[in-house]
Amino acid sequence: GVRLVGSEMCIRDRPDAEIFQTVLKEAGIKAEETLFVDDSKDNCQAASLLGIKVFHYVPGDNLEIQLQNYISK
């Protein structure tokens, strides 16, 4: 299944590793089964260090097309 978690649902700020660990635990999902999408390189790097797959979104570009290109690789 797909779960979406917005940063407004979290107490800590990214890129604090604890926020990612908390979300994974509460959602009952594994890091390697997770895709984190963000426009901040720092946030993507922090998630990546925990084994989370990351997609660095470039603001201003079409997110849907960027994700389609990423997934089709």
Coordinates of N, CA, C and O in Angstrom, one line a residue, residues 6-70:
G6 N 2.8 14.0 5.6 CA 3.3 15.3 5.4 C 4.1 15.8 6.6 O 3.9 15.4 7.7
S7 N 5.0 16.7 6.4 CA 5.8 17.2 7.5 C 5.0 17.9 8.6 O 5.4 18.0 9.7
E8 N 3.8 18.4 8.2 CA 3.0 19.1 9.2 C 2.5 18.1 10.3 O 2.0 18.5 11.3
M9 N 2.6 16.8 10.0 CA 2.2 15.8 10.9 C 3.3 15.4 11.9 O 3.0 14.6 12.8
C10 N 4.5 16.0 11.8 CA 5.6 15.6 12.6 C 6.0 16.7 13.5 O 5.9 17.9 13.2
I11 N 6.5 16.4 14.7 CA 6.9 17.3 15.7 C 8.3 17.9 15.4 O 8.5 19.1 15.5
R12 N 9.2 17.0 15.1 CA 10.6 17.5 14.8 C 10.7 18.0 13.3 O 10.0 17.6 12.5
D13 N 11.8 18.8 13.1 CA 12.0 19.3 11.8 C 13.0 18.3 11.1 O 13.9 17.7 11.7
R14 N 12.8 18.2 9.8 CA 13.8 17.5 8.9 C 15.0 18.5 8.9 O 14.8 19.7 9.0
P15 N 16.2 18.0 8.7 CA 16.6 16.7 8.4 C 17.0 15.9 9.6 O 17.8 15.0 9.5
D16 N 16.4 16.1 10.8 CA 16.7 15.3 12.0 C 16.3 13.9 11.7 O 15.2 13.5 11.3
A17 N 17.3 13.0 11.9 CA 17.1 11.6 11.5 C 16.0 11.0 12.4 O 15.3 10.1 11.9
E18 N 15.8 11.5 13.6 CA 14.7 10.9 14.4 C 13.3 11.0 13.8 O 12.5 10.2 14.0
I19 N 13.1 12.1 13.0 CA 11.8 12.2 12.4 C 11.5 11.1 11.4 O 10.4 10.5 11.3
F20 N 12.5 10.7 10.6 CA 12.4 9.7 9.7 C 12.2 8.3 10.4 O 11.3 7.5 10.0
Q21 N 12.9 8.1 11.4 CA 12.8 6.9 12.2 C 11.4 6.7 12.8 O 10.8 5.7 12.9
T22 N 10.9 7.8 13.4 CA 9.6 7.8 14.0 C 8.5 7.5 13.0 O 7.6 6.7 13.2
V23 N 8.6 8.1 11.8 CA 7.6 7.9 10.8 C 7.6 6.4 10.3 O 6.6 5.8 10.2
L24 N 8.8 5.9 10.1 CA 8.9 4.5 9.7 C 8.3 3.6 10.8 O 7.6 2.7 10.4
K25 N 8.6 3.8 12.0 CA 8.1 3.0 13.1 C 6.6 3.1 13.2 O 5.9 2.1 13.3
E26 N 6.1 4.3 13.2 CA 4.6 4.5 13.4 C 3.8 4.0 12.2 O 2.7 3.5 12.4
A27 N 4.4 4.0 11.0 CA 3.7 3.6 9.8 C 3.9 2.1 9.7 O 3.3 1.4 8.8
G28 N 4.9 1.5 10.4 CA 5.1 0.1 10.3 C 5.8 -0.3 9.0 O 5.4 -1.4 8.4
I29 N 6.6 0.5 8.5 CA 7.3 0.3 7.2 C 8.8 0.2 7.3 O 9.4 0.8 8.2
K30 N 9.5 -0.4 6.4 CA 10.9 -0.5 6.4 C 11.5 0.6 5.5 O 10.9 1.0 4.5
A31 N 12.7 1.1 5.9 CA 13.3 2.2 5.2 C 13.5 1.8 3.7 O 13.3 2.6 2.8
E32 N 13.9 0.6 3.4 CA 14.2 0.2 2.0 C 13.0 0.0 1.2 O 13.0 -0.1 0.0
E33 N 11.8 0.1 1.8 CA 10.5 0.0 1.1 C 9.9 1.4 1.0 O 8.7 1.5 0.6
T34 N 10.6 2.4 1.3 CA 10.1 3.8 1.4 C 10.7 4.7 0.4 O 11.9 4.6 0.1
L35 N 9.9 5.6 -0.2 CA 10.4 6.6 -1.1 C 10.1 8.0 -0.5 O 9.0 8.3 -0.2
F36 N 11.1 8.7 -0.3 CA 11.0 10.1 0.3 C 11.2 11.1 -0.8 O 12.2 11.1 -1.6
V37 N 10.2 12.0 -1.0 CA 10.2 13.0 -2.0 C 10.3 14.4 -1.4 O 9.5 14.7 -0.5
D38 N 11.3 15.2 -1.7 CA 11.5 16.5 -1.1 C 12.3 17.3 -2.1 O 13.0 16.9 -2.9
D39 N 12.2 18.7 -1.9 CA 13.0 19.6 -2.7 C 14.3 20.0 -2.0 O 15.0 20.8 -2.6
S40 N 14.5 19.5 -0.8 CA 15.8 19.9 -0.1 C 16.8 18.7 -0.2 O 16.5 17.6 0.2
K41 N 18.0 19.1 -0.7 CA 19.0 18.1 -0.8 C 19.4 17.6 0.6 O 19.7 16.4 0.8
D42 N 19.4 18.5 1.6 CA 19.8 18.1 3.0 C 18.8 17.1 3.5 O 19.2 16.1 4.1
N43 N 17.5 17.3 3.3 CA 16.5 16.3 3.8 C 16.7 15.0 3.0 O 16.6 13.9 3.7
C44 N 16.9 15.0 1.7 CA 17.1 13.8 1.0 C 18.3 13.0 1.4 O 18.3 11.8 1.6
Q45 N 19.4 13.8 1.7 CA 20.6 13.1 2.2 C 20.4 12.4 3.5 O 20.8 11.3 3.8
A46 N 19.7 13.1 4.5 CA 19.4 12.6 5.8 C 18.6 11.3 5.7 O 18.9 10.3 6.3
A47 N 17.6 11.3 4.8 CA 16.7 10.1 4.6 C 17.6 9.0 4.0 O 17.4 7.8 4.4
S48 N 18.4 9.3 3.0 CA 19.2 8.3 2.3 C 20.2 7.6 3.3 O 20.4 6.4 3.2
L49 N 20.7 8.3 4.3 CA 21.6 7.7 5.2 C 20.9 6.7 6.1 O 21.6 5.8 6.6
L50 N 19.6 6.7 6.1 CA 18.9 5.7 6.9 C 18.4 4.5 6.0 O 17.7 3.6 6.5
G51 N 18.8 4.6 4.7 CA 18.4 3.5 3.8 C 17.1 3.7 3.1 O 16.6 2.9 2.4
I52 N 16.6 4.9 3.2 CA 15.3 5.3 2.5 C 15.7 5.7 1.1 O 16.7 6.5 0.9
K53 N 14.9 5.2 0.1 CA 15.1 5.7 -1.3 C 14.6 7.2 -1.3 O 13.6 7.5 -0.7
V54 N 15.3 8.0 -2.1 CA 15.0 9.4 -2.1 C 14.8 9.9 -3.6 O 15.4 9.3 -4.5
F55 N 13.9 10.8 -3.7 CA 13.7 11.5 -5.0 C 13.8 13.0 -4.7 O 13.0 13.6 -4.0
H56 N 14.9 13.6 -5.2 CA 15.0 15.1 -5.0 C 14.2 15.8 -6.1 O 14.6 15.8 -7.3
Y57 N 13.2 16.4 -5.7 CA 12.3 17.2 -6.6 C 12.8 18.6 -6.9 O 13.3 19.3 -6.0
V58 N 12.8 18.9 -8.1 CA 13.3 20.3 -8.5 C 12.0 21.2 -8.7 O 11.2 21.0 -9.6
P59 N 11.9 22.1 -7.8 CA 10.7 23.0 -7.8 C 10.6 23.7 -9.2 O 11.6 24.1 -9.8
G60 N 9.4 23.9 -9.6 CA 9.2 24.5 -10.9 C 9.0 23.6 -12.0 O 8.4 23.9 -13.1
D61 N 9.5 22.4 -11.9 CA 9.4 21.3 -12.9 C 8.1 20.5 -12.5 O 7.6 20.5 -11.4
N62 N 7.6 19.8 -13.5 CA 6.4 19.0 -13.3 C 6.7 17.8 -12.5 O 7.4 16.9 -12.9
L63 N 6.2 17.7 -11.2 CA 6.5 16.6 -10.3 C 6.1 15.3 -10.9 O 6.8 14.3 -10.8
E64 N 4.9 15.3 -11.5 CA 4.3 14.0 -12.0 C 5.3 13.4 -13.1 O 5.6 12.2 -13.1
I65 N 5.7 14.3 -14.0 CA 6.6 13.8 -15.0 C 8.0 13.4 -14.4 O 8.5 12.4 -14.8
Q66 N 8.5 14.2 -13.5 CA 9.8 13.8 -12.8 C 9.7 12.4 -12.2 O 10.6 11.6 -12.3
L67 N 8.6 12.2 -11.5 CA 8.4 10.9 -10.8 C 8.2 9.7 -11.8 O 8.8 8.7 -11.6
Q68 N 7.5 10.0 -12.9 CA 7.3 9.0 -13.9 C 8.7 8.6 -14.5 O 9.0 7.4 -14.7
N69 N 9.5 9.6 -14.7 CA 10.9 9.3 -15.3 C 11.7 8.6 -14.2 O 12.5 7.7 -14.6
Y70 N 11.6 8.9 -13.0 CA 12.4 8.3 -11.9 C 12.0 6.8 -11.8 O 12.8 5.9 -11.7

